[in-house]
C-alpha positions in Angstrom: 0.0 0.0 0.0 1.1 3.6 -0.7 -0.2 6.6 1.1 -0.1 9.6 -1.3 -0.6 13.2 -0.3 -1.2 16.0 -2.7 -0.9 19.4 -1.0 -2.3 22.1 -3.1 -2.6 25.9 -2.7 -6.3 25.6 -1.7 -6.9 21.9 -1.0 -5.1 18.8 0.2 -6.0 15.3 -1.0 -4.8 12.1 0.7 -5.3 8.8 -1.1 -4.4 5.2 -0.3 -3.3 3.2 -3.3 -2.7 -0.5 -3.6 0.4 -2.1 -5.2 -1.3 -1.9 -8.6 -2.1 1.8 -8.3 -5.8 1.4 -7.5 -7.2 4.2 -5.3 -8.8 2.4 -2.3 -9.8 5.4 -0.1 -9.3 9.1 -0.2 -10.1 12.2 1.8 -9.9 15.9 0.8 -9.7 19.0 3.1 -8.8 22.7 2.8 -5.2 23.6 2.9 -4.7 26.0 5.8 -2.2 28.9 5.4 -0.9 28.5 8.9 1.8 25.9 8.7 1.3 24.5 12.2 -2.5 24.3 12.0 -2.2 22.6 8.6 0.2 20.0 10.0 -2.0 19.2 12.9 -5.0 18.9 10.6 -3.0 16.6 8.2 -1.8 14.4 11.0 -5.4 14.1 12.3 -6.8 13.2 8.9 -4.2 10.5 8.4 -4.7 9.0 11.9 -8.5 9.0 11.6 -8.9 7.8 8.1 -6.1 5.4 7.3 -4.5 2.3 8.7 -0.7 2.4 8.2 0.2 -1.2 9.1 0.7 -2.3 5.5 2.2 0.9 4.1 5.3 0.5 2.0 5.9 4.3 1.7 4.3 7.7 2.1 4.8 10.0 -0.9 4.1 13.7 -0.6 3.7 16.4 -3.3 4.2 20.0 -2.3 3.7 23.1 -4.4 7.2 24.7 -4.4 10.9 24.0 -4.4 11.9 20.8 -2.7 15.5 20.0 -1.8 16.8 17.0 0.2 13.3 15.7 0.8 12.2 19.0 2.3 10.1 21.9 1.1 12.3 25.0 1.0 9.9 27.5 -0.5 6.2 27.3 -1.5 5.1 30.0 -3.9 1.4 30.3 -3.0 1.7 29.3 0.6 3.5 31.2 3.4 5.5 28.2 4.4 9.3 28.0 4.6 11.7 25.2 5.5 8.8 22.8 6.1 10.4 19.4 6.9 7.1 17.5 6.7 8.8 14.1 6.2 10.6 14.3 9.5 7.6 15.6 11.4 5.4 12.7 10.1 8.2 10.2 10.7 8.4 11.3 14.4 4.6 11.3 14.9 3.6 8.3 12.9 6.6 6.1 13.5 6.7 3.0 11.2 9.4 1.5 9.1 8.2 3.0 5.9 10.1 5.7 4.1 8.6 9.1 3.4 9.3 10.9 0.1 8.7 14.5 -0.8 8.8 16.0 -4.2 7.4 19.0 -6.1 3.7 18.5 -7.1 4.1 19.6 -10.8 7.1 17.3 -11.2 5.0 14.4 -9.9 2.1 15.3 -12.1 4.4 15.3 -15.0 5.8 11.9 -14.1 2.3 10.4 -13.9 1.2 11.9 -17.2 4.4 11.0 -19.1 5.9 8.0 -17.5 5.1 5.9 -20.6 6.1 8.6 -23.1 9.2 8.5 -25.3 11.1 11.8 -25.9 10.6 15.0 -24.0 7.4 16.0 -22.3 6.7 19.5 -20.9 3.9 19.3 -18.4 2.2 22.5 -17.1 -0.6 22.7 -14.5 -2.7 25.9 -14.8 -4.6 26.1 -11.5 -4.1 28.3 -8.4 -0.7 29.0 -9.9 1.3 27.6 -12.8 3.7 24.8 -12.1 5.6 22.6 -14.5 7.7 19.5 -14.9 9.9 18.0 -17.6 10.1 14.3 -18.3 12.4 12.5 -20.7 11.7 8.9 -21.7 9.5 8.4 -18.7 11.9 9.9 -16.1 12.1 13.3 -14.4 15.0 15.4 -15.6 17.1 16.2 -12.5 18.5 19.5 -13.9 14.9 20.8 -14.1 13.9 19.7 -10.6 13.3 23.3 -9.4 11.5 24.3 -12.6 9.0 27.1 -11.6 7.6 28.6 -14.9 4.8 30.4 -13.2 7.1 32.8 -11.5 8.7 34.1 -14.7 7.9 37.8 -15.3 6.3 39.2 -18.5 4.9 42.5 -19.5 1.1 42.3 -19.8 -1.1 45.3 -20.4 2.0 47.6 -19.7 2.5 45.9 -16.3 5.2 43.5 -15.2 3.6 40.4 -13.7 4.4 36.8 -13.1 3.0 34.4 -15.7 0.7 32.7 -13.2 -0.8 36.1 -12.3 -1.7 36.4 -16.0 -2.6 32.9 -17.1 -3.3 30.6 -14.1 -6.9 29.5 -13.8 -7.2 31.6 -10.7 -6.2 34.7 -12.6 -8.8 34.0 -15.3 -11.5 33.4 -12.6 -10.6 36.8 -11.1 -10.6 38.6 -14.4 -13.9 37.3 -15.6 -15.7 36.6 -12.3 -16.5 33.0 -13.1 -14.8 29.6 -13.1 -13.0 28.6 -16.3 -15.4 25.7 -16.6 -18.2 28.2 -17.0 -16.7 30.2 -19.8 -18.6 29.9 -23.1 -17.6 33.2 -24.9 -15.1 32.7 -27.8 -13.6 36.1 -27.2 -12.7 35.2 -23.7 -11.0 32.0 -24.8 -9.0 34.0 -27.3 -7.8 36.1 -24.4 -7.0 33.0 -22.3 -5.1 31.6 -25.3 -3.0 34.8 -25.6 -2.2 34.7 -21.9 -1.0 31.1 -22.1 1.0 31.8 -25.3 2.9 34.5 -23.5 4.8 32.0 -21.4 4.4 28.9 -23.5 6.1 30.1 -26.6 9.5 30.8 -24.9 9.2 27.5 -23.0 8.7 25.5 -26.2 11.5 27.5 -27.9 14.0 26.8 -25.2 13.0 23.2 -24.2 11.9 21.8 -27.6 9.5 19.3 -26.2 7.9 16.5 -28.3 4.6 17.1 -26.5 3.0 19.6 -24.1 0.5 18.3 -21.5 -1.8 20.8 -19.8 -3.3 20.0 -16.4 -5.3 21.8 -13.8 -8.7 23.5 -14.6 -7.5 25.1 -17.8 -6.0 21.8 -18.9 -9.5 20.2 -18.5 -10.9 22.9 -20.9 -8.2 22.4 -23.6 -10.8 21.5 -26.3 -12.2 25.0 -26.0 -9.0 26.6 -27.1 -6.8 23.9 -28.6 -7.2 25.2 -32.2 -6.5 28.8 -31.1 -3.4 27.6 -29.2 -2.1 25.7 -32.2 -2.7 28.6 -34.5 -0.9 31.0 -32.1 2.1 28.6 -31.7 2.3 28.2 -35.5 2.5 32.0 -35.8 4.8 32.8 -32.9 7.2 29.9 -32.7 10.5 30.3 -34.6 10.5 28.4 -38.0 13.2 26.0 -36.8 11.1 24.8 -33.8 8.9 21.8 -34.4 5.3 22.2 -33.2 4.8 19.9 -30.2 1.7 17.8 -29.7 -0.9 19.2 -27.3 -2.7 17.1 -24.8 -4.9 17.5 -21.8 -3.9 15.7 -18.6 -5.6 12.3 -18.6 -5.6 11.8 -14.9 -7.2 15.3 -14.3 -7.3 16.0 -10.5 -5.5 12.8 -9.7 -2.4 13.5 -11.7 -0.4 14.4 -8.7 -1.7 11.4 -6.6 -0.7 9.0 -9.3 2.6 10.8 -9.6 3.2 10.3 -5.9 2.5 6.6 -6.4 4.9 6.2 -9.4 7.6 8.2 -7.6 7.4 6.0 -4.5 7.6 2.9 -6.6 10.7 4.2 -8.4 12.4 5.2 -5.2 11.6 1.8 -3.6 13.0 0.0 -6.6 16.3 1.9 -6.1 16.7 1.0 -2.5 
């Protein structure tokens, strides 16, 4: 059994998966901004809802920079130097290892673990995260890849890309969820916001495919043709157009990434 924890900017999902990757049980709760209150809540949720006697590993996804199995910085949460693995190890005991990795890296791993070539994964949700996978493996040199925090000029203002093109930014701009958008003109605007950061990423990384996750990834069919047209116009002639896909695991991409990551780490022990 594998206990997988997806800590997002607004919600946290805990899921128990069997050895074959089947979700047996899950719970979801709000992510609290206070680091200590969040930890107490997480610990209680684990103790109340899960039996840990047959756990092979706990795998945790966190939305920020992870170094040495510890979250150093989390962009949309006011947490710093959060050594969650050690805290859980001390409170839960057990002989199982606890692994921590960036959430977008794990989502990328789940979505592209069977893909050949290079995959650029982007999640457009509360913020914009990303991961890069080559031939089914995370690329170490891109382990702290944080595309959402790159700054661009938008409407004469310098902003981070996620403040321009994340699903939360679109929700704020138009006063509705992206799933509720029907207006073609709005989707044109959304497309231009995504292209702002996507074009330089494709130009520099030259991926074979781009996979979009998060709420905007789910809505890809609404703007796929616009996005391809924009890429065809804006990409340099020498850059091959990558294939565009929506994330297949949707809101479970990170959970499955936790599972695959734990399996890979276990195999190397």
